[in-house]
GROMACS .gro file of C-alpha atoms in nm:
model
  270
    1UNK     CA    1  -8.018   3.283  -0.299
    2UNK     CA    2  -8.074   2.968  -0.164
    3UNK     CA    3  -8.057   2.932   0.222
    4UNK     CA    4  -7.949   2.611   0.447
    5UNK     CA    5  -8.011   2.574   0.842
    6UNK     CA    6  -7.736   2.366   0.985
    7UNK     CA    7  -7.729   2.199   1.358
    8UNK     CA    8  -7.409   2.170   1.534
    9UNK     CA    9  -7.232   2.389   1.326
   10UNK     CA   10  -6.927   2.480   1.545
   11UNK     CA   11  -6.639   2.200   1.476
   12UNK     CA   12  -6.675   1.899   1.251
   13UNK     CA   13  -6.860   1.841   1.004
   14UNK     CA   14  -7.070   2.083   1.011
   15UNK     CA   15  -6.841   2.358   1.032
   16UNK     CA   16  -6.686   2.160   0.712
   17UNK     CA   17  -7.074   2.198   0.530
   18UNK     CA   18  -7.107   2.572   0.641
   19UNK     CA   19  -6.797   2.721   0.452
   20UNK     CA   20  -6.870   2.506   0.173
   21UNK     CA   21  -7.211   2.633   0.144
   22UNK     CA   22  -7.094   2.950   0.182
   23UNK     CA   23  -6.826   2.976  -0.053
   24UNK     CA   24  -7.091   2.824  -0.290
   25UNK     CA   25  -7.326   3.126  -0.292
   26UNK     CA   26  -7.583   3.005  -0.009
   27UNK     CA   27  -7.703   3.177   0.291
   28UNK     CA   28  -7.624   2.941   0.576
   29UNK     CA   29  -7.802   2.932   0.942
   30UNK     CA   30  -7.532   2.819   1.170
   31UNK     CA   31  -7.670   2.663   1.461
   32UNK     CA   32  -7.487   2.564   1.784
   33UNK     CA   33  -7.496   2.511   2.136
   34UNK     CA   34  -7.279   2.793   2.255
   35UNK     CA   35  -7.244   3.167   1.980
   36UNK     CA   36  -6.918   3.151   2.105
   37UNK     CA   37  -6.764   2.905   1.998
   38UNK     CA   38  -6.838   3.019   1.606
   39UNK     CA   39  -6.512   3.087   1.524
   40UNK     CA   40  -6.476   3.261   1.209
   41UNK     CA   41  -6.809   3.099   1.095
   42UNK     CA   42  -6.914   3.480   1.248
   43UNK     CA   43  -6.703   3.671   0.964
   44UNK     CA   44  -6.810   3.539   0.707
   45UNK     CA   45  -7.072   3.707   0.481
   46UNK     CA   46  -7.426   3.529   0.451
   47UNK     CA   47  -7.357   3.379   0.760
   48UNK     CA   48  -7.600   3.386   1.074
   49UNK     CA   49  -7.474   3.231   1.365
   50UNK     CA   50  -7.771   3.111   1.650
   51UNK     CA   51  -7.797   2.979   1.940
   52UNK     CA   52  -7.968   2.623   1.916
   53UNK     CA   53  -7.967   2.334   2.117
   54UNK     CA   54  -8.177   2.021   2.018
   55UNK     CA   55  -8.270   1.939   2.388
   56UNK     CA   56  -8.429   2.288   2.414
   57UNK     CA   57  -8.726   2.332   2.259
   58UNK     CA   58  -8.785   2.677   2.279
   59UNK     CA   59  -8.444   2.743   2.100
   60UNK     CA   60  -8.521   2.569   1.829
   61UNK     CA   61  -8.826   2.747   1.758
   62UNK     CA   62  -8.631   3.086   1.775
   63UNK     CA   63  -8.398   2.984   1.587
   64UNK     CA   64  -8.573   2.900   1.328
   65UNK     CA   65  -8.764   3.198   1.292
   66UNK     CA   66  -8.453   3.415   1.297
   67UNK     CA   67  -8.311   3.201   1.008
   68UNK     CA   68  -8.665   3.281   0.851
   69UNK     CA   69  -8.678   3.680   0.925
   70UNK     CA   70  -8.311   3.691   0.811
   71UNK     CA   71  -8.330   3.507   0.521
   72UNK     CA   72  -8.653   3.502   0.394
   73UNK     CA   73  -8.695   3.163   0.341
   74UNK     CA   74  -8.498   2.751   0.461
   75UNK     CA   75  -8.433   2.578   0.150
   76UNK     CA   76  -8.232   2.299   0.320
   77UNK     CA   77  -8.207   2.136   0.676
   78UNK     CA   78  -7.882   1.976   0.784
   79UNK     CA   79  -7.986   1.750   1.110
   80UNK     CA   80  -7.613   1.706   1.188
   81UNK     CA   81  -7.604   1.754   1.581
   82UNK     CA   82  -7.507   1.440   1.839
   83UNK     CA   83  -7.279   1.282   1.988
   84UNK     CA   84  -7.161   0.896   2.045
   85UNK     CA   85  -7.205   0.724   2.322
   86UNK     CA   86  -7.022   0.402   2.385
   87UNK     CA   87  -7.002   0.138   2.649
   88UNK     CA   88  -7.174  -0.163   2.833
   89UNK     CA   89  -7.556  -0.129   2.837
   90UNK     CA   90  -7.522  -0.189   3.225
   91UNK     CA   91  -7.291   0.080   3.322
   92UNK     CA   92  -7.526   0.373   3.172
   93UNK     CA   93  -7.713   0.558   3.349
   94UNK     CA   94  -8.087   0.596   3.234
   95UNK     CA   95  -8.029   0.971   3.254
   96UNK     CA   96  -7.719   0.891   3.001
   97UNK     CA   97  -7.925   0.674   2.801
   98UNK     CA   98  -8.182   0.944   2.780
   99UNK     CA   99  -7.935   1.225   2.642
  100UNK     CA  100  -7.847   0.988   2.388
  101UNK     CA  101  -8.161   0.944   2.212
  102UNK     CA  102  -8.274   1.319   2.330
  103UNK     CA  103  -8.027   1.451   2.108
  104UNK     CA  104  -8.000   1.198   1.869
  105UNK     CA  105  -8.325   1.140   1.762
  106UNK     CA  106  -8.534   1.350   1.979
  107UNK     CA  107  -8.408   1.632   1.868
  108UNK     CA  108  -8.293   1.594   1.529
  109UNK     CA  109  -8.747   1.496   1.532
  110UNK     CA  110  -8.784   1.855   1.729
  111UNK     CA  111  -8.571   2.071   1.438
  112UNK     CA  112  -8.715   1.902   1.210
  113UNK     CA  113  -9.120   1.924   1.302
  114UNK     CA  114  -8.982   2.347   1.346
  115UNK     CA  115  -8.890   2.357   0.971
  116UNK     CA  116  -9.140   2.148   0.853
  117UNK     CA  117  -9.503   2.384   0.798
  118UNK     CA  118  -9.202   2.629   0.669
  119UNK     CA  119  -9.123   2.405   0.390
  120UNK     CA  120  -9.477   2.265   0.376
  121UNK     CA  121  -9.589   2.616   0.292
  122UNK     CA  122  -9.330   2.624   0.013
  123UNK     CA  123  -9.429   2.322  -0.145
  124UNK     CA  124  -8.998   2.300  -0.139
  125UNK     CA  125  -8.777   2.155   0.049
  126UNK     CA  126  -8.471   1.949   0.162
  127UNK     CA  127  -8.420   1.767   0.475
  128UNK     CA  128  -8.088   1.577   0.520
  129UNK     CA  129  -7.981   1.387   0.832
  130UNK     CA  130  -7.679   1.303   0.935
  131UNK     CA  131  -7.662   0.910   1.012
  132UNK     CA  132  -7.319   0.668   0.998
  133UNK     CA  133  -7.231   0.320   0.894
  134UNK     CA  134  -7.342   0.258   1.253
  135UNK     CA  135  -7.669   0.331   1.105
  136UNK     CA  136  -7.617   0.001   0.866
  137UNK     CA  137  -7.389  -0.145   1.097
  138UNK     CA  138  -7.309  -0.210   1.462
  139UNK     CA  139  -6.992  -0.255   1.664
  140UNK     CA  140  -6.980  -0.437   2.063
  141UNK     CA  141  -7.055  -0.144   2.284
  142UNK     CA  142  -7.247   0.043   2.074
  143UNK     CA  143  -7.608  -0.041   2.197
  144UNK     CA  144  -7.700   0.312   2.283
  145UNK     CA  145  -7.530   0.479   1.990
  146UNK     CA  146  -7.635   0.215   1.707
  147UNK     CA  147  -7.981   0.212   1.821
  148UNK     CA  148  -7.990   0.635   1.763
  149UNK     CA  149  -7.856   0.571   1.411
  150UNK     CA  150  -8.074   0.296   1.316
  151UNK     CA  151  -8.356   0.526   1.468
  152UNK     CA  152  -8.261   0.811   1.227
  153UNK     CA  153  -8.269   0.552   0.957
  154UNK     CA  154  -8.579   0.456   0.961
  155UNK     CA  155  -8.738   0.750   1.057
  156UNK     CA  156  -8.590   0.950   0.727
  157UNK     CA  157  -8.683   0.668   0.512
  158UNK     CA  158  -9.036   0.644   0.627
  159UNK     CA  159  -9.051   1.067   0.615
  160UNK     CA  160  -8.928   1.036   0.255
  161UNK     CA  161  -9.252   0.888   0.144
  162UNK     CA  162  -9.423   1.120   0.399
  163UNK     CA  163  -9.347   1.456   0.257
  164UNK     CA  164  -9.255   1.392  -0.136
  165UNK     CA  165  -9.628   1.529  -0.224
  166UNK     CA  166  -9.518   1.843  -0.103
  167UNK     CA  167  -9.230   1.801  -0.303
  168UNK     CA  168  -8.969   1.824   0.006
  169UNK     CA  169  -8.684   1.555  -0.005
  170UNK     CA  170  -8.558   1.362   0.248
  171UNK     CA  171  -8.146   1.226   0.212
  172UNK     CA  172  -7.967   1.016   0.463
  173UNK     CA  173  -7.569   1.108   0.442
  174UNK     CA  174  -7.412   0.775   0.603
  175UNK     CA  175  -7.045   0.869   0.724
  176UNK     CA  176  -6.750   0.656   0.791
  177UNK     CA  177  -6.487   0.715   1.010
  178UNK     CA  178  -6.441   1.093   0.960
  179UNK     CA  179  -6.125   1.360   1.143
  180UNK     CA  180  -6.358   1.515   1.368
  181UNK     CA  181  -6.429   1.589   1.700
  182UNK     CA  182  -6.597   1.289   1.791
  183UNK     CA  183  -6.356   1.120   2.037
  184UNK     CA  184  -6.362   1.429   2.233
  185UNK     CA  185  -6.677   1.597   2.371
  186UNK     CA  186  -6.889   1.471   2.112
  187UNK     CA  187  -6.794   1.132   2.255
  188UNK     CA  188  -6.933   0.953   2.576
  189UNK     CA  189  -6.777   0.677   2.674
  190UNK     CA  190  -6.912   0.445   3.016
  191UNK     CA  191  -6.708   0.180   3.176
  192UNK     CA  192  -6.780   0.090   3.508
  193UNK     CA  193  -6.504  -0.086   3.753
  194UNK     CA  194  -6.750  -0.277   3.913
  195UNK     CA  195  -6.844  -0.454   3.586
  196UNK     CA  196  -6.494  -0.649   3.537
  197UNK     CA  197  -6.670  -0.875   3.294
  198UNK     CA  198  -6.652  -0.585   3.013
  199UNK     CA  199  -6.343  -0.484   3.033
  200UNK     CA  200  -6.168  -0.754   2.780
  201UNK     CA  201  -6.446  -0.598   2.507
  202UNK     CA  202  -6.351  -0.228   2.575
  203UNK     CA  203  -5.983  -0.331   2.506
  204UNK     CA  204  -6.078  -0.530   2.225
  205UNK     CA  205  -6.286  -0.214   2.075
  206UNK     CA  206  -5.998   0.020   2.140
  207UNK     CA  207  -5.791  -0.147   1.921
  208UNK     CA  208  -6.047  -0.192   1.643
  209UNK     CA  209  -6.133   0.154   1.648
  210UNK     CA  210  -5.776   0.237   1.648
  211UNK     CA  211  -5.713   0.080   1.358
  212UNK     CA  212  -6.039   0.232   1.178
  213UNK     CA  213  -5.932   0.584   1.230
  214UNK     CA  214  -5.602   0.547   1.159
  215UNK     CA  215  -5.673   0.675   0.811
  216UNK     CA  216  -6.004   0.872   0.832
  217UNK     CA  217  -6.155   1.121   0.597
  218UNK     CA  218  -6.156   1.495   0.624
  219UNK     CA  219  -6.506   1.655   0.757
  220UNK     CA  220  -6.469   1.821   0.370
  221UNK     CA  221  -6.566   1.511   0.203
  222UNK     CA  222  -6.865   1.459   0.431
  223UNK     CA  223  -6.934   1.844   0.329
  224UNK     CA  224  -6.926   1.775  -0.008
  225UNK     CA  225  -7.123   1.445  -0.002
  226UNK     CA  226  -7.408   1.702   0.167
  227UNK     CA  227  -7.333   1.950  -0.114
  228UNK     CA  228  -7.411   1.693  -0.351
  229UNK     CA  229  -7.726   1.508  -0.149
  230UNK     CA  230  -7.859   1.869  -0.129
  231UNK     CA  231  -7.852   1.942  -0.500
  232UNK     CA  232  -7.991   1.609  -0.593
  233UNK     CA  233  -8.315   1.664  -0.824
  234UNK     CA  234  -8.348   1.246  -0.769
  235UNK     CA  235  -8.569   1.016  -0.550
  236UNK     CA  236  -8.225   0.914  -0.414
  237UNK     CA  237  -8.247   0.839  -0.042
  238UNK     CA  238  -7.939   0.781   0.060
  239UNK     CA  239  -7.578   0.923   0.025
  240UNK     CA  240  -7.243   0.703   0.168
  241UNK     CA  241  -6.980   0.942   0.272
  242UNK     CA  242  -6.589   0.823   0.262
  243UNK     CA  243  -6.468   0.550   0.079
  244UNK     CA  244  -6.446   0.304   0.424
  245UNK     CA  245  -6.807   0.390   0.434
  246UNK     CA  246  -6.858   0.255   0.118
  247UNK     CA  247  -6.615  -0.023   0.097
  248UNK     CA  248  -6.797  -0.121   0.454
  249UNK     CA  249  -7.168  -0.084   0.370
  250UNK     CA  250  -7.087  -0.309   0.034
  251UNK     CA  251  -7.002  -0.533   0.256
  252UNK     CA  252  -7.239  -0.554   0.454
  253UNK     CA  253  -7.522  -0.573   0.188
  254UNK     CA  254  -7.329  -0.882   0.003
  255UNK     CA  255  -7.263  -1.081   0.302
  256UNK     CA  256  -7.574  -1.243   0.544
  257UNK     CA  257  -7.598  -1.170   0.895
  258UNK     CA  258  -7.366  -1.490   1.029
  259UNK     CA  259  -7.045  -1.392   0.748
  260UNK     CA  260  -7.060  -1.049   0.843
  261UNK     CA  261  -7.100  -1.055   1.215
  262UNK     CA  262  -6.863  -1.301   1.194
  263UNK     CA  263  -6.634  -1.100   1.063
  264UNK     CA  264  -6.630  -0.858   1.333
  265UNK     CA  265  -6.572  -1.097   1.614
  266UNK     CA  266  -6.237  -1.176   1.415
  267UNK     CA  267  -6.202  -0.821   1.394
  268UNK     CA  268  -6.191  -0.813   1.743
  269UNK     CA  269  -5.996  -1.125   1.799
  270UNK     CA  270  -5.700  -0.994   1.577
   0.00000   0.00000   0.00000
């Protein structure tokens, strides 16, 4: 039986990709911040629910190795963990701006260098990390959160060619907008009164992403998208998630850098 290790596993999307795996057969490592807020993930047979939080090293490590003495083996990673955050460059702290890319990409690097002599050893392997269309593409006020995604980007596509002699796969999944929790705590937004000159962009960017998530897709289509990217016998790299994601990133590769910006300033203007 095959066995995934999943990051932020308590809400979202990767709650979504646990139950799926389960109900499909696999032993599934569900990974989160805090054991108790698992849910039913903790009923459910096959299941192993650990404490893991990408900013903490020496969780990661355990955590890993209990997958390992539980299950015998990781056939899959799922780097799904972060959060957004969202606002003027200026009005984040560099303690904020640090979080961002410690749990981003940091940490997603951390999990992933724990699993790695693992799957090394087994000459077998899938890692698959959770990016966005704001891994493709970037919105005003997304400096810190745009620059994690394009991070994770170009990290997994450079670690594809890295570790396919030891037969281990890398897949980017590339949401769009997606029902989760996102808005709430996995969401950190900055806006600083003293910094007037921002505020007519926030607005501007509330009503875009209002009108982006007015029809978003369930964190079960990301799940199966992962499902599918973690199945894959193919060189295939990357894996778009929702049809706005696609219907977006085909944009986006048909139209040069001045048509498609400029499409986003009207965005804003509308």
């Amino acid at each position: 039986m095959n066995t995934i290790l999943i990051t932020g596993a308590s809400s979202g999307i990767g709650e979504a990709t646990a139950k799926h795996f389960q109900a499909n057969g696999w032993n599934v490592v569900a990974t989160m911040r805090n054991t108790d807020s698992a849910g039913d993930l903790a009923e459910l047979g096959n299941v192993q629910v650990v404490r893991l939080d990408v900013t903490d090293p020496a969780s990661i490590t355990a955590a890993v190795a209990a997958g390992i003495d539980r299950f015998g083996r990781i056939d899959v990673l799922l780097n799904n963990a972060g959060y957004g955050a969202y606002g003027a460059l200026e009005a984040f702290s560099m303690e904020r701006v640090r979080r961002q890319f410690d749990t981003n990409v940091i940490g997603l690097i951390e999990v992933t260098k724990a699993v790695l002599p693992h799957m090394r050893e087994n000459r077998a392997g899938t890692i698959i990390n959770i990016s966005s269309i704001g891994g493709q593409i970037t919105f005003p006020l997304g400096t810190l959160y745009h620059g994690t995604k394009f991070a994770v980007e170009g990290l997994s596509e450079a670690l594809h060619y890295e570790l396919e002699p030891f037969g281990i796969h890398v897949r980017i999944v590339e949401p769009g907008m997606i029902k989760t929790n996102f808005g709430g705590s996995s969401f950190d937004f900055a806006m600083d009164e003293s910094l007037p000159d921002y505020a007519p962009m926030a607005e501007a960017m509330g009503r875009v992403f209002g009108k982006l998530a007015s029809n978003p897709s369930a964190p079960e289509t990301v799940a199966e998208v992962i499902w599918a990217a973690a199945i894959d016998t193919s060189d295939r790299l990357r894996f778009r998630a929702g049809a706005d994601a696609v219907e977006i990133l085909d944009r986006r590769k048909a139209q040069d850098d001045a048509t498609f910006i400029g499409g986003i300033k009207e965005l804003m203007r509308a």
